[in-house]
Short mmCIF file of C-alpha atoms and ligand atoms in Angstrom, two decimals:
data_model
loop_
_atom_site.label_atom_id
_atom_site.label_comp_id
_atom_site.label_asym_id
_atom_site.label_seq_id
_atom_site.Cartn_x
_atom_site.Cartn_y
_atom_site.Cartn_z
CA UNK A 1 22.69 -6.38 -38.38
CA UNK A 2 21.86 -8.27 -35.56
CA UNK A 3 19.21 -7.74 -33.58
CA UNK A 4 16.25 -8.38 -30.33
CA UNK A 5 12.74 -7.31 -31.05
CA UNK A 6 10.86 -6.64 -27.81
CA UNK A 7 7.02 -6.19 -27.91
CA UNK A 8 5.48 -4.04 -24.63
CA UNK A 9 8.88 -2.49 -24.00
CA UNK A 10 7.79 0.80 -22.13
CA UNK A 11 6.66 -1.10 -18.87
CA UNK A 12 6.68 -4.15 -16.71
CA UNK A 13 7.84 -7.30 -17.87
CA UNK A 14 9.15 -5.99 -21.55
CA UNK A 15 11.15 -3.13 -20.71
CA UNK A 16 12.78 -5.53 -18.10
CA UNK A 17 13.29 -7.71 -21.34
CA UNK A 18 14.86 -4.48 -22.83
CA UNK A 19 17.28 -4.02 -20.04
CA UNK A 20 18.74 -7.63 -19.47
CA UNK A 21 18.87 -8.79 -23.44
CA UNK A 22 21.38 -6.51 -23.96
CA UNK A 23 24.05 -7.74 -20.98
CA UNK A 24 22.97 -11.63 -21.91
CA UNK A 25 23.61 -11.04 -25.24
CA UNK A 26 26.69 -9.02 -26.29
CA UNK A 27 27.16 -9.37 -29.72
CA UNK A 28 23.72 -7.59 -30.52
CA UNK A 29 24.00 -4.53 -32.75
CA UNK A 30 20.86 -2.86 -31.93
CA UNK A 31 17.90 -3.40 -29.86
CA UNK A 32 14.11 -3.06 -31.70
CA UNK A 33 11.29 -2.06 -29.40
CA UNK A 34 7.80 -1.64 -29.57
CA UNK A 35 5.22 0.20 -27.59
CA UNK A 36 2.39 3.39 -28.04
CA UNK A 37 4.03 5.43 -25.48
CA UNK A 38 7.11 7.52 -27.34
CA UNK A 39 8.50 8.91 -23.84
CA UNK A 40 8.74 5.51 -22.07
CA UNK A 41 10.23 4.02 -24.51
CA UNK A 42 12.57 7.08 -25.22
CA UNK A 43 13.35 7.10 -21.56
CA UNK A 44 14.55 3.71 -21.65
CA UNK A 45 17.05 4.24 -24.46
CA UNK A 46 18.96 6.23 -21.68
CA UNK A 47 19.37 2.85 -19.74
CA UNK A 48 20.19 0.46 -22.45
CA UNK A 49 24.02 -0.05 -23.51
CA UNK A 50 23.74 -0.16 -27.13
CA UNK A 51 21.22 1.58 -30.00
CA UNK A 52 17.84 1.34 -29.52
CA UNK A 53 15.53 1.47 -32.55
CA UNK A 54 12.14 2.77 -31.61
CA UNK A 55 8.64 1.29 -33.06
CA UNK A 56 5.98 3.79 -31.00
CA UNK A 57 2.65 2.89 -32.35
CA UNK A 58 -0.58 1.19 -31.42
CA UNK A 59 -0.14 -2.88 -32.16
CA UNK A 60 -3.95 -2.65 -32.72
CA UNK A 61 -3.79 -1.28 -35.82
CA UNK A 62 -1.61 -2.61 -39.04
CA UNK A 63 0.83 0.74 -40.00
CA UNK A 64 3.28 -0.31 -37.08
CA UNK A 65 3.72 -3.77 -38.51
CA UNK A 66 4.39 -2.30 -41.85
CA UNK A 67 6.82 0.09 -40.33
CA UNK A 68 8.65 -2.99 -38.66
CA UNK A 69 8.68 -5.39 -42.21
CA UNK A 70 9.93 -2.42 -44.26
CA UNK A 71 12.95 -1.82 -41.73
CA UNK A 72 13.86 -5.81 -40.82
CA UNK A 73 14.23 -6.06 -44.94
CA UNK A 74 16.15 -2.25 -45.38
CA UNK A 75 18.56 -3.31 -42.98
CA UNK A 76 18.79 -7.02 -43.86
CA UNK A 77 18.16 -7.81 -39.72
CA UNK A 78 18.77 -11.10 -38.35
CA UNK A 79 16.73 -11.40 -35.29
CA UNK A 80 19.05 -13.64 -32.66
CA UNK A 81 15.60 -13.32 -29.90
CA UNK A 82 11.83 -11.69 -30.64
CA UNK A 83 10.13 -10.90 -27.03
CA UNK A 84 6.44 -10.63 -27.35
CA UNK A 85 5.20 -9.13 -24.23
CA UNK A 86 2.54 -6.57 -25.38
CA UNK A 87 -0.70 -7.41 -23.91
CA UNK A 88 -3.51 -6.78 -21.38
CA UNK A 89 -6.32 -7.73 -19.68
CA UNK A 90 -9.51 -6.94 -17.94
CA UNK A 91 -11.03 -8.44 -14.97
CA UNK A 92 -14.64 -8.86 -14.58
CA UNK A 93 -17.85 -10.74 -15.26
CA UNK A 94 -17.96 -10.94 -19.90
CA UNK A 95 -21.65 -9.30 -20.24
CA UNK A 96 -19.52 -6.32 -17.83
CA UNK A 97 -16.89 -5.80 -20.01
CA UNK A 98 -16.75 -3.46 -23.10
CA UNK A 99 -16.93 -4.80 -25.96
CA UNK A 100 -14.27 -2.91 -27.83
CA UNK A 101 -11.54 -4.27 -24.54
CA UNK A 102 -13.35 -7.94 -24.96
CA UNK A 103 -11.94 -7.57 -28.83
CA UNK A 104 -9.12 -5.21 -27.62
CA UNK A 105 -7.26 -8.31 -25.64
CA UNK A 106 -7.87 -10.74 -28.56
CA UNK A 107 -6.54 -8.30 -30.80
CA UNK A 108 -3.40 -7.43 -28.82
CA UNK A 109 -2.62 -10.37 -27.20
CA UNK A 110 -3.81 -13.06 -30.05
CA UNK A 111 -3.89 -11.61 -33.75
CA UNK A 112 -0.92 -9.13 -32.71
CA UNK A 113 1.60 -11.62 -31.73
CA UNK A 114 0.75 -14.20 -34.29
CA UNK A 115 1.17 -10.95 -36.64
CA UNK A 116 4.79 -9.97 -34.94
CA UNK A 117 5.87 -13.89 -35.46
CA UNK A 118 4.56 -14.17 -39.25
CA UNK A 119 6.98 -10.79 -40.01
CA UNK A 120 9.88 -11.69 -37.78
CA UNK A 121 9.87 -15.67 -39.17
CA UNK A 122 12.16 -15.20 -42.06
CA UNK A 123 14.44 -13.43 -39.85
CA UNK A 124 15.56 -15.97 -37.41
CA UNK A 125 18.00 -18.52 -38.10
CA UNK A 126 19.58 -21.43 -36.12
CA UNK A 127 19.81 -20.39 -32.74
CA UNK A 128 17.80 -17.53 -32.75
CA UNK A 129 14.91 -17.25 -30.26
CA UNK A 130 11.19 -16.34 -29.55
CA UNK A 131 10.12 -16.12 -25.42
CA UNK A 132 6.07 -15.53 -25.69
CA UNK A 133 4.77 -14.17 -22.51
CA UNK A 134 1.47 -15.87 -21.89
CA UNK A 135 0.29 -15.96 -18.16
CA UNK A 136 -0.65 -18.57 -15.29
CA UNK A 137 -4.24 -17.99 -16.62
CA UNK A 138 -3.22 -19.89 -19.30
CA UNK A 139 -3.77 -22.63 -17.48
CA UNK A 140 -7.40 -23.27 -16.63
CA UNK A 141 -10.13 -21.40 -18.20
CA UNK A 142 -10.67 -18.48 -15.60
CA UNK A 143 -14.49 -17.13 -15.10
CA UNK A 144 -14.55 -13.66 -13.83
CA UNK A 145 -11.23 -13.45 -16.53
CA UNK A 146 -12.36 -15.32 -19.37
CA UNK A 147 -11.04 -13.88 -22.56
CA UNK A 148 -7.81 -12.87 -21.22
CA UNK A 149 -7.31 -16.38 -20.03
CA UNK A 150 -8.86 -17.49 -23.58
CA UNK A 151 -6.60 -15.41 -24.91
CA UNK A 152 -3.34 -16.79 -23.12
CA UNK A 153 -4.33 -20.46 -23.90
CA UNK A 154 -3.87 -19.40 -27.22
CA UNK A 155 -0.77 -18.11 -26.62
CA UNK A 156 0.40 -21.00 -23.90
CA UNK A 157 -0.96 -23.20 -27.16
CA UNK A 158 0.17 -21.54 -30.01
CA UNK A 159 4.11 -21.50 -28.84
CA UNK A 160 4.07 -24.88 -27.83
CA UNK A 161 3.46 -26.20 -31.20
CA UNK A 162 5.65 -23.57 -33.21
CA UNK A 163 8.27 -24.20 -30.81
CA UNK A 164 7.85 -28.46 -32.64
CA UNK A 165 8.10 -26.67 -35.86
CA UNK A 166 10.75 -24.82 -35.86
CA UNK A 167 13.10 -27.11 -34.03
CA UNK A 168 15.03 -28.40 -37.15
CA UNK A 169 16.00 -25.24 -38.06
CA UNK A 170 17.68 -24.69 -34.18
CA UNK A 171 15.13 -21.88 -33.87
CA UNK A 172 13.65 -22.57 -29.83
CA UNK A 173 10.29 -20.89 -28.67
CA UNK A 174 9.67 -20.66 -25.02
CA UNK A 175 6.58 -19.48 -23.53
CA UNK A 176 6.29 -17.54 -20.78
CA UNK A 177 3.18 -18.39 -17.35
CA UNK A 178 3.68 -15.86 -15.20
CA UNK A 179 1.54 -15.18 -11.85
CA UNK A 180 0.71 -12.14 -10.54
CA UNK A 181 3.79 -9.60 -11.55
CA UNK A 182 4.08 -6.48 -10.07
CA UNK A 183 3.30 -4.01 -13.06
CA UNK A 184 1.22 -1.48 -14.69
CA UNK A 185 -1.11 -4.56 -15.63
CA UNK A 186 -2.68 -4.01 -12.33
CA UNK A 187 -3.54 -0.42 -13.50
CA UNK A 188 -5.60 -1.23 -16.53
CA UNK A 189 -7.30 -4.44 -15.43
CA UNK A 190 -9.91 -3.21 -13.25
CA UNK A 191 -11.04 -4.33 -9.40
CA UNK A 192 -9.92 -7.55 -8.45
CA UNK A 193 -12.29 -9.88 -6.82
CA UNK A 194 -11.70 -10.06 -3.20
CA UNK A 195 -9.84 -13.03 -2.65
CA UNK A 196 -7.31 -12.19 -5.09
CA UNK A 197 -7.11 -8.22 -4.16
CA UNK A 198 -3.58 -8.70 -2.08
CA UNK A 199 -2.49 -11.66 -3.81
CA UNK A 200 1.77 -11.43 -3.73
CA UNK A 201 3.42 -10.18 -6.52
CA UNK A 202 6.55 -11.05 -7.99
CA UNK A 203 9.76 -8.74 -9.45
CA UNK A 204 9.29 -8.31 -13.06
CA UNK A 205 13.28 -8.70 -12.72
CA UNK A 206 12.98 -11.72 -11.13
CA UNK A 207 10.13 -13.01 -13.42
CA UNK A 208 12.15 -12.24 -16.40
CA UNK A 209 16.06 -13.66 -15.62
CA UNK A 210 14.36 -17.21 -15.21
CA UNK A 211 12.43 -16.69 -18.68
CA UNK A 212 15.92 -15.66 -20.46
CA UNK A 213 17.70 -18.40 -18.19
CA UNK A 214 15.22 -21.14 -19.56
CA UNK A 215 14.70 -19.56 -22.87
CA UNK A 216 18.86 -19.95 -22.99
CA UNK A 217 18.32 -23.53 -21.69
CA UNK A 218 16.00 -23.96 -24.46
CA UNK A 219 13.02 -25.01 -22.18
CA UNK A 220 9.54 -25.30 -23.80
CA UNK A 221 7.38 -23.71 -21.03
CA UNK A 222 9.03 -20.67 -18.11
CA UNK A 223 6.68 -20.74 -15.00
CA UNK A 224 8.65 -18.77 -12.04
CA UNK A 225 8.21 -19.34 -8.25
CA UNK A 226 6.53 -22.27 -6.31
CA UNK A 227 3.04 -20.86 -6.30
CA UNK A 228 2.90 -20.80 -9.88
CA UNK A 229 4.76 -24.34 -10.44
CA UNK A 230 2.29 -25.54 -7.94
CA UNK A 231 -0.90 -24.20 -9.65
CA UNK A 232 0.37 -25.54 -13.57
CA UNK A 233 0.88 -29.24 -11.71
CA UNK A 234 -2.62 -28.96 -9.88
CA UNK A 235 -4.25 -27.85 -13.23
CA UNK A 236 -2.46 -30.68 -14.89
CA UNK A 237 -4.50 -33.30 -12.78
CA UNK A 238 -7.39 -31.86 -11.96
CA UNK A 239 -10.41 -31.38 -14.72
CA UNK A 240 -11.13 -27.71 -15.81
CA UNK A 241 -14.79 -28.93 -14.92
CA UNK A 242 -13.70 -28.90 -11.23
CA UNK A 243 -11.01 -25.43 -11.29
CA UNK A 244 -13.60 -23.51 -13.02
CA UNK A 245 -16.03 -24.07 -10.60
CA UNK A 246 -13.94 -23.67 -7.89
CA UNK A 247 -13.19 -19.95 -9.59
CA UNK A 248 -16.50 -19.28 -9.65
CA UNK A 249 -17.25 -20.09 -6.08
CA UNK A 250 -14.39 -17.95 -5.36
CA UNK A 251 -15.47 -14.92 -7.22
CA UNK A 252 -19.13 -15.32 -5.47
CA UNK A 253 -17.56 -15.20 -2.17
CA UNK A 254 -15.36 -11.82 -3.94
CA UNK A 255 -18.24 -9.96 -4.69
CA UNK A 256 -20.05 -10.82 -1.53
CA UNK A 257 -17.58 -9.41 0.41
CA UNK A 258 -17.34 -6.68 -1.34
CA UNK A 259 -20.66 -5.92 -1.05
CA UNK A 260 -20.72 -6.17 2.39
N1 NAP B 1 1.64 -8.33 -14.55
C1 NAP B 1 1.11 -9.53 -14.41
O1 NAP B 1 0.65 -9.93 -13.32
C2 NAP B 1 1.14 -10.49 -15.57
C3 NAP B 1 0.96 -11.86 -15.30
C4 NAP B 1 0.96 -12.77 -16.34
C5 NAP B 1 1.17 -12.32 -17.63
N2 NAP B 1 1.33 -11.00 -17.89
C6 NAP B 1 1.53 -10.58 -19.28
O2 NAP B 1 2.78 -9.96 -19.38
C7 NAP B 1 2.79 -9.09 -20.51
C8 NAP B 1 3.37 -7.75 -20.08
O3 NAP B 1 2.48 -7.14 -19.13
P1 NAP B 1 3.01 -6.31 -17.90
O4 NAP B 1 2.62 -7.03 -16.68
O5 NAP B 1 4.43 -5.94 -18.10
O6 NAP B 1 2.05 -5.04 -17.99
P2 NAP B 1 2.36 -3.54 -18.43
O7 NAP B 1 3.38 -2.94 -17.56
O8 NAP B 1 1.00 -2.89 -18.50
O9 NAP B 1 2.96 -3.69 -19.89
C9 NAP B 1 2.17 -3.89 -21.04
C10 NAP B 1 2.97 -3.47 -22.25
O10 NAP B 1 2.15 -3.68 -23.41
C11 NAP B 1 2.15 -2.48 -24.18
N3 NAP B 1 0.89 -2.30 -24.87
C12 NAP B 1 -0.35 -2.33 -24.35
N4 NAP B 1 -1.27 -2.05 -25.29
C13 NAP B 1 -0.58 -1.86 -26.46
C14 NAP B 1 -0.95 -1.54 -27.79
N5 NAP B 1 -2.24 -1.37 -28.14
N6 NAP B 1 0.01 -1.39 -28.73
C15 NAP B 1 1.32 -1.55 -28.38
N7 NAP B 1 1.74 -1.87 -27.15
C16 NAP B 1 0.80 -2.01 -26.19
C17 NAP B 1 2.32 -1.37 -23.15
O11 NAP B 1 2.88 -0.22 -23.76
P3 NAP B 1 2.08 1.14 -24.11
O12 NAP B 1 1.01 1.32 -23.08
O13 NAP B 1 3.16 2.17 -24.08
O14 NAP B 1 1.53 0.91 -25.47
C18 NAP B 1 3.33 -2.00 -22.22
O15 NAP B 1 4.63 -1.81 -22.71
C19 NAP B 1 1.35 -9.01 -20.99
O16 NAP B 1 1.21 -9.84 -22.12
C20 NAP B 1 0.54 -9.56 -19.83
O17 NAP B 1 -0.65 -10.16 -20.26
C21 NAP B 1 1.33 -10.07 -16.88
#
C-alpha cells in the first residue's frame, strides 16, 4: 500500500499538507494523518480525494507511535512522503514560561519527530520523501523565543544531515523555514512582543506548494517569500553574537511599549 504520513494534520500548515499531497501525488492509496483532535481531522477526510487513515492521539506520549508501527508493518506500507508538521511554541521571557510547555516544545517538536522518522525509516525507499517543517527561528538563536527556536535548530540541523545520509538510497529530506504563517500557532503562543504584534503573515497554501514544489525538486532547505530569504542570507553573514542582541534590544523596546 502506498502511502503519505502527515504529522499536525488538523490545522495550519499540515492539513494544507493533507489537502495538496493527494492531487501532487496520484498514485497514493491512502493518506495517514496524525493529530489529538478526532473532529478536525475527521472533518478533513470529507475534503481529501482518497482514504484517509486516522492516528488521533497526543504525540507527547508513546501509545500513538505504537499504534502507527503496528499498522505501517500490518499493512506492509511503503511511505512515498512523511510530513512532520506537529509542533508549537511559546513566546516569552524562559524563567516566564511553564515548565511543563518549556519540555512540552522539546518533546513535540524534537524527541517526537526524531521518533516519527526512526518508525517511518524502513518504510521509504528510493524516491520516497521526508519535508520537516522547522521555522525561520531556526535561524538565529531567538531571546524572548528561545527553546522553540532551540528547538527548530534542531530540526533545521537534524534534516540537513539525514537528508546526506540517506541520499544513496534516492530517499531526499527537505526542511521546511517558514516565517510568520497565518495559523492556529498564533493561538497557543502567547502575546507577541510589540514590534512583532502585526508582523504579515503568509497563506499556509502558499507556504506549503513551494515546500512540495522544492521537496519535488529535491532541494535541501524550503524558505518561502523575500522576507524570509532575506533574513536566512542576513543570518548567514552576520554573527548570532550581533542578531541576538539585536532581538533583545527589540524585545526591550516590546515590552516598553507595552507598558506604556
Ligand atoms: N504558523 C507559523 O507562523 C509557523 C512558522 C514557522 C513554523 N511553524 C511550524 O509549523 C508547524 C505547524 O504549525 P501551524 O502553524 O500549522 O500551527 P497549528 O495550526 O497550531 O498546527 C499545529 C498542529 O500540530 C498538532 N499538534 C500540536 N500538539 C500536538 C500533540 N501534542 N500531539 C499531536 N499533534 C499535536 C496540532 O493538532 P492538535 O491540536 O489537533 O493535536 C496541529 O495539527 C509547527 O511545527 C510550527 O512550529 C509555524
Amino acid at each position: 500500500m502506498r502511502i503519505a504520513v502527515v504529522t499536525g494534520a488538523s490545522s495550519g500548515i499540515g492539513r494544507e499538507f493533507a489537502l495538496q499531497i493527494p492531487r501532487l501525488y496520484r498514485n497514493l492509496d491512502e493518506l495517514w494523518v496524525m493529530a489529538r483532535r478526532t473532529e478536525y481531522l475527521e472533518e478533513l477526510k470529507k475534503n481529501v480525494s482518497i482514504p484517509v487513515r486516522i492516528f488521533d492521539g497526543d504525540m507527547q506520549r508513546d501509545y500513538i507511535f505504537e499504534r502507527l508501527e503496528k499498522e505501517l508493518d500490518r499493512q506492509e506500507a511503503k511511505i512515498r512522503m512523511l510530513v512532520n508538521a506537529a509542533g508549537y511554541g511559546k513566546v516569552g521571557v524562559f524563567s516566564d514560561i511553564d515548565p511543563k510547555e518549556q519540555l512540552g516544545m522539546i518533546t513535540l517538536n524534537c524527541h517526537a519527530l526524531t521518533k516519527i522518522s526512526q518508525i517511518c525509516l524502513p518504510y521509504l525507499s528510493n524516491g520516497s520523501r521526508i519535508v520537516n517543517i522547522a521555522s525561520s527561528a531556526a535561524f538565529t538563536p531567538q531571546p524572548g523565543f528561545a527553546v522553540y527556536a532551540a528547538s527548530k535548530s534542531y530540526v533545521y540541523s537534524f534534516s540537513q544531515a539525514l537528508r546526506r545520509e540517506l541520499l544513496s538510497k534516492g530517499i531526499f529530506v527537505t526542511v521546511v523555514c517558514p516565517g510568520p504563517v497565518d495559523t492556529e500557532f498564533f493561538r497557543r503562543c502567547g502575546k507577541l512582543p510589540n514590534p512583532f504584534k502585526d508582523s504579515v503573515k503568509a497563506a499556509p497554501k502558499c507556504v506549503v506548494r513551494k515546500a512540495l514544489e522544492d521537496s519535488v525538486k529535491k532541494k535541501r532547505v524550503s524558505v518561502y517569500g523575500p522576507a524570509m530569504k532575506c533574513a536566512r542570507a542576513v543570518t548567514k553573514i552576520v554573527p548570532d553574537a550581533l542578531t541576538v542582541d539585536l532581538l533583545g534590544r527589540l524585545n526591550q523596546i516590546g515590552r516598553s511599549l507595552d507598558e506604556k
